[in-house]
Amino acid sequence: MTMHTTGESPDSYAYPDPPTMALRPIPPQQPEAGHAGAAAQPGVPPQPSVPAQPGAPVHPGVPQQPAQPPQAPATVPSQRQGEAPAAPAPSAGRSGLIMAIGTLSSRALGFVRSAMIVAALGAAGLGDSFNVANSLPNVVYMMLMGGVLASVFVPELVHAAQTHEDGGVAYTDRLLTLCGVILVVLTVGAWILAPTIVDIYSNFDGAQRDLTIAFARYCLPQIFFYGVFTLLGQVLNSRDRFGAMMWTPVLNNVVAIAVFGIYILVGNGAEKAEQMTAGQTMLLGLGSTLGIVVQAVGLLPSLRSSGFRWTPRFDWRGAGLTKPIRAATWALLLVVVTQLSFAVISRLSTGAGVRAEDAGLTMGLGNFAYTNAYQLFVVPQGVITISLVTALLPGMSRAATRGDLTKIGSDLAGMLRSSAAMIVTATVLFIALAPQIAAIAYEHGKVTPASSWVIAQALIAFAIGLPAFCAQYALARGFYAMGDAKTPFWLTVVSTTVNSGLSAVAYWLLDPRWIIIGMALAQSIACLVGVGITGWALSRRLRKPVPQAAAPAAPAGPDATMVLGLRRGKQRSGLDGGSVIALHLAITAACLPGAAAAVWIAGRITDAVGGGLVGNTVGLAAGSLAVLLSLFALARPFGAGAAVAPLARKLRIPYPEPAPATGNGKHRR
C-alpha cells in the first residue's frame, strides 16, 4: 500500500491475485560466442518483459513494464529441437482481447472472493488475521525471488531459446531446476520462520497472533506454487501462448469462493480469534493454498500441447547463469524498499485495528479496511493505465534507441490525455459514490454498515490521489524506455518514505476512528509528491541534448498539443505538463455538478429503498448517470471535448466529434 513509484498495481494486498509476470519474446539478436542464432535486427531494441513486481530491470539496458497484461510478441520464438513447427503467432488484437477478458474475469471473481471472505470472517480481528497470513506468501516470494525472476531470469530464458544451438532446451531445464530448488528452500525457510514473519508484518499479540501464525503455516507453502506458476507461465508466453496464464487465476478464485462458502455453511460461528477451532483454521488455510495449487497445475495442459518437456538438470557451473544473477541488483533493492514500506504500512494498519478494539470500537478500523479500500482504488489504474502504457513502451524504447527523447515525452503526454476522461471520471465516482461502492462490494455477512462506512471513507481518501497515481506510473515508464532502472529506484525511496512517514504520523496523532482514513490520505499525498518529482526528473532527462548523429528528423506537421518544438535552443521534453494538468482540471470541473447531484440522488434512493444490495446498486447507477451527463454536457464548453469523445465512443453514447485542428496546431472546442 505504498505509493509505488514503479507502478505496482496489485489487485489487493489482502487477497492478492497471483504474480502474473508475462512477457513477450525478444527479437532475434546477434548470437553469443559458441551459439548459433538469428542475426540482430538493426535499430530494433529487445522487447520488454512484463514482471509483476515493480521497478526491476528486465535485462541490462532493456526497459520493463511491471504488473500488466502481456502484448502479443512482435516475433515468433525460435523452434526448439525435436518439436513440431510453432503455430503462427496470434494477432495482437486477438491476444489482447483474450487476455483482457481473462483479466477482467479474474478481477470480477476476485471481488466475489473478497466478499465471501468478508462475509465469513468480518472486518475486524478474524479478517485482519487471515488477511495478513494470506498476504505473506506473495510478499515473501516477491521480496526474495519474484523480483529476480521478473527482471532477469525469464528474459534470459527467451534469449537462450533464440540464440542457443539446441533452441535453449538445456538452458531452460537448468534455469527451471535452479529456480525450483531456490523455491523449495525459500518455502521451507519461510514456514519455519512463520512466527517471526508474522511479527514483522503485524502488530498482533495473544490469541490473534497465534491464529495468524496458524493461518500462515497453512498459507506459506503457496510461495512454491506461486513460483511454479510464474516459471511455467513464462515458458508458455515465450511460445506465444498467453491465454492460460491469464485464465488460470480464475480457477484459484473459484476454489477460494467454494472454500469460504463451505466455511459459512458448516462452521461460521467464530467471532474472535479464541473461538476459531483447529479444523476451521485448517479449512481456510489449506483451502486458500489449494487455489494456488490448482492455478499452477492448470497450466500443464497448455504446456503439454506446446510440446514442452522438462528434464531436471543440475550441471549449473559454466552454463551462463551467473550473468542474470549479477544483473538483478537494482531489482532486488527496489523490491526490498517497496516491501519494507509495505511492512510499515501493514504494522501500522494492524496496530490501528488493535487500538480501535481497545477503545471499544467494533467496526473494522484496521488492516482489513485499508486493504479492501486499496483493492477498489487500484482498479482504474490496472484496467486503464497499464493497458495504454503497455502499447506505448515498445515505441518509446525504439525512440530512445534513436535518440528521439522528445518522442518519449510526447507519447506519454498523449497517453495521459487519452486516459484523462476515464481516470478523472473514476476518481469523481469514487469520491461521490464511495458508500454505495463499498456497500455493494463488502457489506455482506458479518460486515456491518459501520465497517462498510470505514472502507468508503478510506476509498475517498485514496481516490484523491488516483490521477497522480496513474500519471506517475506512466511517467516512470519513460525511464525504463531509456534503460534506466536506477532513477526509479531512488524515486521509489522518496515516495515510499513520504507514505510511510505520514502514515506513522496519522497512527500516532489521530483518534483510532480516523487512523486508517488518515493513512489512506497519506498515500494520496505520496502520490502527489511522487508524480511531481517523477515528472520533474523525467523532464530534465528528456531535455538532455542528444548527439547530432542520433538526433531524429523533425516530424512533419506536428500537433502542437502533442509534440513541442525547440525553445531557447534547448530540446523540449514533449511532456507538456501544464497542458495535461489543465486538461485534468477541466474534466474535473465538468464532472463536479454531476458529482454533487450524484451524492444527493444516490443518498435519497438508498434511503428510500432501505439500503441493501438493491438500494445501493440503484443508487450507484443513478449517481453514475448524473456524473456522466454532467461530463458530456460541460466537457466541450470547458475545452475538454476531444478528450471526452473516446470515452463516449466506448460507452456507445452519441457525442459530437471534436472539430479538426486549426492551422496553428490547436484544436477547436
XYZ file of C-alpha atoms in Angstrom:
669
model
C 0.000 0.000 0.000
C 2.774 2.332 -0.805
C 2.974 4.922 -3.485
C 4.808 2.606 -5.828
C 6.994 4.757 -7.953
C 7.499 1.986 -10.388
C 3.844 1.393 -10.679
C 2.858 -1.665 -8.800
C -0.716 -2.465 -9.330
C -1.860 -5.309 -7.159
C -5.461 -6.336 -7.116
C -5.185 -6.462 -3.386
C -2.511 -6.938 -0.804
C -5.052 -8.648 1.352
C -6.021 -11.304 -1.149
C -3.560 -10.845 -3.981
C -4.037 -12.374 -7.350
C -1.004 -14.386 -8.380
C 2.024 -12.567 -9.722
C 1.362 -12.966 -13.435
C 4.691 -11.874 -14.867
C 4.037 -12.273 -18.571
C 6.483 -11.301 -21.278
C 6.873 -11.110 -24.999
C 9.745 -12.798 -26.833
C 12.607 -10.525 -27.753
C 13.522 -10.005 -31.403
C 16.429 -12.035 -32.769
C 19.791 -10.816 -31.525
C 23.387 -11.382 -32.521
C 24.358 -14.893 -31.408
C 26.645 -15.240 -28.445
C 30.000 -16.906 -28.838
C 29.532 -20.604 -29.218
C 25.864 -20.382 -30.103
C 24.029 -20.194 -33.372
C 21.172 -17.811 -33.797
C 19.498 -15.319 -35.994
C 21.137 -12.054 -36.860
C 20.104 -8.984 -34.929
C 17.586 -6.660 -36.419
C 19.255 -3.291 -36.791
C 17.622 -0.460 -34.964
C 15.102 -2.661 -33.136
C 15.668 -2.949 -29.390
C 14.735 -6.069 -27.458
C 11.105 -6.113 -26.449
C 10.483 -5.785 -22.720
C 9.098 -8.413 -20.428
C 6.270 -7.713 -18.047
C 7.013 -8.589 -14.419
C 4.613 -8.410 -11.516
C 6.994 -6.732 -9.114
C 7.667 -3.118 -9.970
C 10.830 -1.447 -10.905
C 13.120 -4.312 -11.756
C 15.230 -4.039 -14.919
C 14.311 -6.906 -17.184
C 17.655 -7.188 -18.938
C 20.692 -4.912 -18.939
C 19.653 -1.874 -20.911
C 16.161 -3.187 -21.634
C 13.110 -1.390 -20.188
C 10.392 -3.253 -18.382
C 6.754 -2.959 -17.545
C 5.529 -4.259 -14.166
C 2.243 -5.869 -13.297
C 0.405 -5.655 -16.559
C -1.082 -7.942 -19.195
C 1.327 -9.019 -21.944
C 1.172 -7.903 -25.530
C 1.418 -10.284 -28.406
C 5.037 -10.736 -29.445
C 6.462 -8.967 -32.419
C 8.396 -12.060 -33.414
C 7.922 -15.780 -33.092
C 10.454 -17.525 -30.856
C 12.874 -19.966 -32.351
C 11.723 -23.519 -32.925
C 13.237 -25.875 -30.376
C 14.876 -29.122 -31.407
C 12.614 -32.126 -31.677
C 9.407 -30.112 -31.718
C 6.818 -29.539 -34.391
C 6.914 -26.148 -36.054
C 5.275 -23.481 -33.964
C 1.836 -22.315 -34.950
C 1.595 -18.807 -36.320
C 1.549 -16.161 -33.621
C -1.936 -14.844 -32.909
C -2.689 -11.282 -33.794
C -2.054 -8.622 -31.180
C -5.714 -7.692 -31.163
C -6.923 -11.262 -30.639
C -4.320 -11.971 -27.935
C -5.108 -8.699 -26.230
C -8.831 -9.480 -26.235
C -8.271 -12.953 -24.772
C -6.009 -11.565 -22.057
C -8.315 -8.653 -21.286
C -11.317 -10.954 -20.884
C -9.285 -13.278 -18.671
C -8.025 -10.401 -16.534
C -11.472 -8.863 -16.145
C -12.969 -12.256 -15.295
C -10.307 -12.825 -12.662
C -10.869 -9.364 -11.186
C -14.625 -9.852 -11.076
C -14.287 -13.193 -9.315
C -11.651 -11.632 -7.066
C -14.245 -9.220 -5.741
C -16.675 -12.085 -5.229
C -13.939 -13.908 -3.334
C -13.268 -10.840 -1.204
C -16.973 -10.520 -0.447
C -17.087 -14.188 0.621
C -14.091 -13.725 2.912
C -15.647 -10.614 4.404
C -18.938 -12.413 4.932
C -17.175 -15.327 6.615
C -14.658 -13.530 8.841
C -15.870 -9.971 9.193
C -13.851 -6.781 9.014
C -12.080 -6.829 12.366
C -9.907 -9.362 14.221
C -10.513 -12.574 12.247
C -10.444 -10.753 8.914
C -7.212 -8.993 9.797
C -5.535 -12.255 10.870
C -6.408 -14.109 7.681
C -5.615 -11.027 5.600
C -2.058 -10.784 6.937
C -1.389 -14.541 6.772
C -2.684 -14.926 3.213
C -0.647 -11.923 2.066
C 2.648 -13.259 3.421
C 3.335 -15.895 0.715
C 3.079 -13.309 -2.037
C 5.120 -10.781 -0.058
C 7.924 -13.210 0.797
C 8.011 -14.672 -2.708
C 8.203 -11.284 -4.409
C 10.702 -9.857 -1.932
C 13.219 -12.677 -2.192
C 12.747 -14.214 -5.627
C 9.919 -12.765 -7.671
C 11.823 -9.597 -8.492
C 14.760 -11.598 -9.800
C 12.530 -13.789 -11.970
C 10.743 -10.730 -13.274
C 13.852 -8.722 -14.026
C 16.470 -11.079 -15.368
C 15.905 -14.830 -15.335
C 12.877 -15.048 -17.629
C 14.221 -12.802 -20.415
C 17.425 -14.870 -20.363
C 15.293 -17.950 -20.994
C 13.772 -16.341 -24.077
C 17.174 -15.125 -25.259
C 18.588 -18.637 -24.977
C 15.675 -20.081 -26.932
C 16.567 -17.807 -29.832
C 20.359 -17.981 -29.776
C 21.464 -21.406 -28.494
C 22.054 -24.265 -30.906
C 19.534 -26.512 -29.128
C 16.878 -23.812 -29.034
C 17.610 -23.130 -25.362
C 16.366 -26.537 -24.193
C 19.291 -27.251 -21.860
C 19.426 -23.661 -20.597
C 15.695 -23.696 -19.844
C 15.954 -27.004 -17.987
C 18.875 -25.714 -15.907
C 17.130 -22.428 -15.106
C 13.883 -24.109 -14.081
C 15.790 -26.599 -11.936
C 17.786 -23.861 -10.207
C 14.687 -21.763 -9.561
C 12.792 -24.810 -8.323
C 15.496 -25.599 -5.774
C 15.512 -21.983 -4.593
C 11.730 -22.053 -4.258
C 11.822 -25.204 -2.114
C 14.478 -23.735 0.196
C 12.639 -20.427 0.408
C 9.303 -22.093 1.188
C 10.740 -24.333 3.909
C 12.644 -21.445 5.465
C 9.577 -19.189 5.482
C 7.465 -21.967 7.037
C 9.993 -22.418 9.850
C 10.235 -18.656 10.429
C 6.468 -18.088 10.277
C 6.230 -16.535 13.792
C 8.993 -14.051 13.020
C 7.492 -13.104 9.653
C 4.068 -12.591 11.235
C 5.618 -10.333 13.874
C 7.326 -8.267 11.176
C 4.137 -7.672 9.214
C 1.631 -7.345 12.053
C 1.161 -5.862 15.487
C -0.814 -8.735 16.998
C -0.426 -10.465 20.344
C -2.108 -13.220 22.297
C -4.723 -15.379 20.600
C -4.837 -13.215 17.465
C -1.094 -13.637 16.941
C -1.408 -17.402 17.434
C -4.252 -17.576 14.923
C -2.310 -15.531 12.369
C 0.704 -17.832 12.746
C -1.533 -20.882 12.302
C -3.037 -19.389 9.151
C 0.475 -18.554 7.920
C 1.675 -22.144 8.391
C -1.043 -23.298 6.008
C -0.623 -20.428 3.548
C 3.168 -20.104 3.248
C 3.517 -23.207 1.004
C 1.856 -21.013 -1.617
C 5.327 -19.499 -2.155
C 6.438 -22.618 -4.030
C 3.316 -22.785 -6.189
C 3.421 -19.055 -6.947
C 6.937 -19.624 -8.258
C 5.976 -22.692 -10.292
C 3.057 -20.799 -11.810
C 5.343 -17.899 -12.724
C 8.065 -20.059 -14.260
C 5.749 -22.267 -16.291
C 3.764 -19.245 -17.401
C 6.894 -17.673 -18.848
C 7.604 -20.823 -20.845
C 4.123 -20.574 -22.317
C 4.377 -16.864 -23.039
C 7.709 -17.323 -24.781
C 5.856 -19.704 -27.123
C 3.092 -17.182 -27.891
C 0.585 -18.919 -25.616
C -0.824 -16.184 -23.392
C -4.329 -17.329 -22.571
C -3.621 -19.983 -19.921
C -1.629 -17.693 -17.648
C -4.382 -15.087 -17.730
C -7.246 -17.537 -17.217
C -5.972 -19.993 -14.584
C -6.241 -17.344 -11.808
C -9.985 -17.713 -12.378
C -9.639 -21.292 -11.095
C -7.902 -20.002 -7.966
C -10.770 -17.622 -7.259
C -13.369 -20.333 -7.858
C -11.649 -22.621 -5.330
C -11.394 -19.827 -2.759
C -15.066 -18.932 -3.195
C -16.028 -22.580 -2.714
C -13.850 -22.941 0.415
C -15.296 -19.894 2.128
C -18.787 -20.896 1.049
C -18.282 -24.226 2.817
C -16.983 -22.426 5.904
C -20.047 -20.167 6.001
C -22.354 -23.180 5.726
C -20.726 -25.540 8.233
C -18.603 -23.533 10.643
C -19.287 -19.830 10.728
C -19.795 -19.386 14.460
C -16.445 -17.861 15.454
C -16.418 -14.161 16.269
C -12.990 -13.853 17.910
C -9.598 -15.495 17.482
C -10.108 -17.578 20.629
C -13.201 -19.161 19.100
C -11.560 -20.433 15.894
C -11.078 -24.204 16.033
C -8.131 -26.047 14.533
C -10.435 -27.551 11.899
C -11.790 -24.175 10.840
C -8.278 -22.760 10.604
C -7.089 -25.709 8.511
C -10.101 -25.453 6.175
C -9.482 -21.785 5.387
C -5.678 -22.026 5.270
C -5.339 -25.202 3.216
C -8.298 -24.213 1.048
C -6.567 -20.956 0.113
C -3.353 -22.813 -0.707
C -5.312 -25.339 -2.769
C -6.442 -22.491 -5.011
C -2.821 -21.605 -5.835
C -2.023 -25.283 -6.464
C -4.933 -25.590 -8.911
C -3.831 -22.382 -10.587
C -0.313 -23.723 -11.194
C -1.485 -27.177 -12.276
C -3.932 -25.535 -14.662
C -1.007 -24.536 -16.895
C 0.069 -28.124 -17.558
C -2.361 -28.909 -20.410
C -1.204 -25.848 -22.345
C 2.441 -26.718 -21.674
C 1.929 -30.237 -22.960
C 0.141 -29.052 -26.092
C 3.005 -26.619 -26.758
C 5.464 -29.518 -26.816
C 7.348 -28.511 -23.673
C 9.028 -31.258 -21.667
C 11.143 -30.505 -18.612
C 14.180 -32.562 -17.619
C 15.839 -31.644 -14.278
C 19.466 -30.588 -14.802
C 21.939 -29.738 -12.052
C 25.001 -29.009 -14.217
C 24.805 -25.283 -13.462
C 28.514 -24.479 -13.481
C 29.596 -22.702 -16.647
C 26.045 -22.605 -18.002
C 25.788 -18.822 -18.143
C 23.561 -18.455 -15.081
C 25.943 -16.103 -13.241
C 25.237 -13.141 -15.508
C 21.492 -12.883 -14.842
C 22.055 -13.324 -11.113
C 24.537 -10.439 -11.002
C 22.275 -8.205 -13.081
C 19.423 -8.287 -10.547
C 20.899 -5.828 -8.012
C 18.636 -2.867 -8.669
C 15.613 -5.142 -8.983
C 16.205 -6.657 -5.562
C 16.950 -3.294 -3.975
C 13.730 -1.804 -5.275
C 11.702 -4.830 -4.209
C 13.228 -4.657 -0.728
C 12.423 -0.951 -0.393
C 8.853 -1.494 -1.572
C 8.272 -4.411 0.768
C 9.826 -2.638 3.734
C 7.349 0.156 3.164
C 4.572 -2.418 2.915
C 5.716 -3.928 6.214
C 5.490 -0.499 7.869
C 2.008 0.109 6.455
C 0.884 -3.389 7.457
C 2.109 -2.988 11.039
C 0.516 0.432 11.357
C -2.824 -0.704 9.939
C -2.962 -3.831 12.107
C -1.956 -1.713 15.089
C -4.790 0.673 14.268
C -7.224 -2.224 14.476
C -5.848 -3.260 17.873
C -6.132 0.303 19.189
C -9.690 0.548 17.900
C -10.699 -2.654 19.695
C -9.051 -1.444 22.903
C -11.096 1.750 22.589
C -14.308 -0.261 22.267
C -14.820 0.455 18.542
C -16.196 -2.703 16.971
C -16.308 -1.732 13.284
C -13.342 -2.685 11.094
C -10.755 0.047 11.662
C -7.627 -1.942 10.844
C -5.738 -3.619 8.042
C -8.902 -5.113 6.570
C -10.476 -1.735 5.798
C -7.231 -0.344 4.385
C -6.511 -3.224 2.032
C -10.056 -3.563 0.723
C -10.353 0.157 0.033
C -6.996 -0.046 -1.743
C -8.239 -3.000 -3.775
C -11.040 -0.832 -5.161
C -8.741 2.156 -5.627
C -6.266 0.405 -7.949
C -8.868 -0.987 -10.378
C -8.821 2.030 -12.788
C -5.035 2.005 -12.884
C -4.947 -1.717 -13.601
C -7.619 -1.675 -16.301
C -6.932 1.689 -17.991
C -3.411 2.982 -17.407
C -1.474 -0.262 -17.596
C -3.070 -1.349 -20.858
C -2.349 2.004 -22.518
C 1.249 2.168 -21.319
C 1.856 -1.416 -22.451
C 1.154 -0.415 -26.031
C 3.422 2.640 -25.782
C 6.515 1.099 -24.238
C 7.995 -0.662 -27.307
C 7.690 2.502 -29.401
C 9.241 4.606 -26.648
C 12.108 2.123 -26.417
C 12.784 2.453 -30.130
C 12.625 6.254 -29.821
C 15.200 6.106 -27.034
C 17.470 3.993 -29.231
C 17.222 6.624 -31.991
C 17.891 9.426 -29.525
C 14.426 10.897 -30.115
C 13.775 11.687 -26.466
C 11.063 14.231 -27.233
C 9.042 11.408 -28.783
C 9.027 9.637 -25.409
C 7.623 12.717 -23.716
C 5.016 13.373 -26.395
C 3.869 9.738 -26.332
C 3.407 9.904 -22.564
C 1.596 13.236 -22.820
C -0.730 11.788 -25.439
C -1.415 8.757 -23.263
C -2.234 10.951 -20.259
C -4.613 12.976 -22.411
C -6.349 9.928 -23.840
C -6.882 8.397 -20.388
C -7.799 11.638 -18.589
C -11.568 11.370 -19.057
C -11.724 7.788 -17.778
C -9.361 8.317 -14.827
C -10.917 11.588 -13.669
C -14.433 10.170 -14.027
C -13.443 7.131 -11.954
C -11.966 9.459 -9.336
C -15.149 11.522 -9.117
C -17.312 8.397 -8.913
C -15.160 7.008 -6.092
C -15.439 10.236 -4.123
C -19.145 10.870 -4.736
C -20.426 7.297 -4.517
C -17.957 5.595 -2.180
C -20.659 4.500 0.328
C -22.616 2.696 -2.372
C -19.488 1.157 -3.934
C -18.158 -0.120 -0.610
C -21.541 -1.479 0.425
C -22.008 -3.378 -2.851
C -18.505 -4.848 -2.694
C -18.176 -5.656 1.005
C -21.350 -5.137 3.065
C -22.232 -8.807 3.329
C -22.338 -11.376 6.098
C -20.551 -10.113 9.190
C -19.628 -6.756 7.695
C -21.851 -4.112 9.242
C -22.796 -0.763 7.688
C -20.367 0.849 10.134
C -17.483 -1.260 8.794
C -18.533 -0.524 5.222
C -18.521 3.185 6.103
C -14.857 2.943 7.129
C -13.938 1.338 3.797
C -15.891 4.041 1.960
C -14.101 6.883 3.746
C -10.716 5.256 3.104
C -11.660 4.883 -0.567
C -12.438 8.603 -0.760
C -9.058 9.422 0.755
C -7.294 7.073 -1.671
C -9.233 8.398 -4.668
C -7.971 11.937 -4.149
C -4.590 10.767 -5.398
C -5.805 8.473 -8.196
C -4.958 10.761 -11.162
C -1.495 11.388 -9.727
C -1.033 7.662 -9.036
C -1.850 6.768 -12.640
C 0.170 9.629 -14.129
C 3.228 8.815 -12.052
C 3.015 5.172 -13.106
C 3.044 6.217 -16.760
C 5.869 8.738 -16.349
C 8.089 6.162 -14.662
C 7.881 4.091 -17.845
C 9.820 6.845 -19.584
C 12.901 5.925 -17.575
C 12.515 2.243 -18.376
C 12.200 3.084 -22.066
C 15.676 4.592 -21.775
C 17.015 1.515 -19.963
C 17.273 3.346 -16.618
C 16.219 1.334 -13.549
C 18.361 3.284 -11.092
C 16.361 6.523 -11.155
C 13.004 4.775 -10.496
C 14.640 3.090 -7.518
C 15.517 6.421 -5.904
C 12.112 7.851 -6.783
C 10.581 4.854 -5.035
C 12.693 5.550 -1.958
C 11.371 9.110 -1.789
C 7.688 8.306 -2.324
C 7.592 5.271 -0.030
C 9.349 7.273 2.669
C 6.718 10.006 2.395
C 3.905 7.450 2.541
C 5.343 5.524 5.478
C 6.268 8.669 7.383
C 2.880 10.342 7.002
C 1.124 7.065 7.829
C 3.119 6.887 11.068
C 2.108 10.464 11.854
C -1.545 9.533 11.284
C -1.147 6.484 13.534
C 0.292 8.434 16.451
C -1.720 11.651 16.204
C -5.210 10.614 15.128
C -8.038 9.091 17.086
C -8.377 5.318 16.342
C -11.576 6.071 14.440
C -9.632 8.077 11.851
C -6.231 6.350 11.627
C -6.999 4.199 8.576
C -8.562 7.141 6.755
C -5.519 9.266 7.605
C -3.195 6.555 6.292
C -5.152 6.431 3.036
C -4.784 10.196 2.744
C -1.032 9.766 3.331
C -0.975 7.512 0.261
C -2.633 10.253 -1.801
C -0.129 12.850 -0.619
C 2.681 10.452 -1.517
C 1.100 10.081 -4.973
C 1.175 13.849 -5.473
C 4.778 14.055 -4.306
C 5.704 11.085 -6.484
C 4.187 12.442 -9.684
C 5.790 15.820 -9.045
C 9.330 14.549 -8.623
C 8.947 11.923 -11.344
C 7.673 14.484 -13.848
C 10.452 16.910 -12.914
C 13.181 14.260 -13.156
C 11.872 12.839 -16.431
C 11.526 16.301 -17.955
C 15.165 17.052 -17.141
C 16.271 13.739 -18.598
C 14.292 14.214 -21.803
C 15.705 17.726 -22.249
C 19.274 16.488 -22.289
C 20.796 17.117 -25.712
C 21.426 14.045 -27.833
C 24.399 13.590 -30.182
C 23.768 15.188 -33.564
C 24.210 11.883 -35.367
C 21.491 10.326 -33.250
C 19.088 13.245 -33.399
C 15.834 12.329 -35.148
C 14.428 14.077 -38.140
C 11.821 16.682 -37.312
C 8.311 15.306 -37.721
C 6.188 16.745 -40.467
C 3.357 18.961 -39.310
C 3.412 18.160 -35.582
C 0.368 18.833 -33.481
C 1.494 21.495 -31.050
C -0.597 19.967 -28.328
C 1.349 16.723 -28.567
C 4.948 17.434 -29.582
C 6.769 20.545 -28.528
C 9.451 22.149 -30.632
C 12.591 23.928 -29.506
C 12.601 26.876 -27.148
C 15.641 28.968 -26.265
C 17.854 26.498 -28.087
C 17.088 23.612 -25.722
C 15.496 20.304 -26.570
C 11.913 20.063 -25.374
C 10.780 17.224 -23.150
C 7.497 16.801 -25.003
C 5.655 16.168 -21.731
C 3.677 19.422 -21.946
C 2.877 19.158 -18.249
C 0.929 22.409 -17.983
C -1.465 21.437 -20.762
C -2.002 17.945 -19.355
C -2.737 19.291 -15.872
C -5.133 21.890 -17.309
C -6.987 19.139 -19.179
C -7.432 17.089 -15.995
C -8.716 20.152 -14.155
C -11.165 20.954 -16.977
C -12.591 17.419 -16.922
C -12.863 17.592 -13.141
C -14.774 20.870 -13.390
C -17.119 19.300 -15.946
C -17.851 16.415 -13.556
C -18.403 18.447 -10.378
C -22.062 19.465 -10.897
C -22.930 15.860 -11.662
C -20.974 14.695 -8.612
C -22.984 16.969 -6.334
C -26.190 15.674 -7.898
C -24.950 12.078 -7.589
C -24.396 12.402 -3.844
C -27.936 13.697 -3.363
C -29.628 11.256 -5.756
C -27.788 8.147 -4.525
C -28.413 9.058 -0.913
C -32.129 9.581 -1.464
C -32.532 6.351 -3.421
C -30.576 4.324 -0.900
C -32.633 5.733 1.989
C -35.911 5.213 0.145
C -35.191 1.591 -0.768
C -33.716 0.870 2.635
C -30.127 0.191 1.665
C -29.039 -3.336 0.898
C -27.689 -4.613 -2.381
C -30.667 -3.430 -4.445
C -30.811 0.065 -2.975
C -27.067 0.647 -3.257
C -26.932 -0.714 -6.798
C -29.772 1.514 -7.988
C -28.231 4.485 -6.189
C -24.838 3.808 -7.772
C -26.342 3.533 -11.246
C -28.346 6.750 -10.898
C -25.418 8.651 -9.431
C -23.066 7.445 -12.159
C -25.535 8.567 -14.798
C -25.643 12.043 -13.246
C -21.844 12.330 -13.355
C -21.668 11.183 -16.981
C -24.414 13.569 -18.082
C -22.592 16.442 -16.449
C -19.285 15.401 -18.043
C -20.656 15.120 -21.576
C -22.688 18.322 -21.292
C -19.871 20.506 -19.960
C -16.733 18.981 -21.466
C -16.861 20.967 -24.712
C -17.526 24.330 -23.029
C -14.564 23.654 -20.753
C -12.356 22.761 -23.727
C -12.123 19.037 -22.995
C -14.380 17.714 -25.755
C -11.594 15.963 -27.666
C -10.502 14.084 -24.539
C -14.050 13.042 -23.633
C -15.084 11.842 -27.115
C -13.193 8.487 -26.859
C -14.937 7.710 -23.560
C -18.316 8.443 -25.173
C -17.488 6.062 -28.019
C -16.518 3.310 -25.567
C -19.855 3.751 -23.814
C -21.701 3.780 -27.174
C -23.011 7.273 -26.433
C -23.615 9.663 -29.376
C -21.222 12.566 -28.962
C -20.191 15.249 -31.465
C -16.751 14.665 -32.861
C -14.301 17.446 -31.938
C -13.501 19.934 -34.666
C -10.276 19.280 -36.604
C -7.115 21.057 -35.580
C -6.590 24.556 -36.923
C -3.504 25.653 -38.750
C -1.731 26.743 -35.605
C -1.940 23.234 -34.145
C -4.686 23.994 -31.627
C -7.994 22.162 -31.507
C -11.309 23.932 -31.835
C -13.751 23.342 -28.997
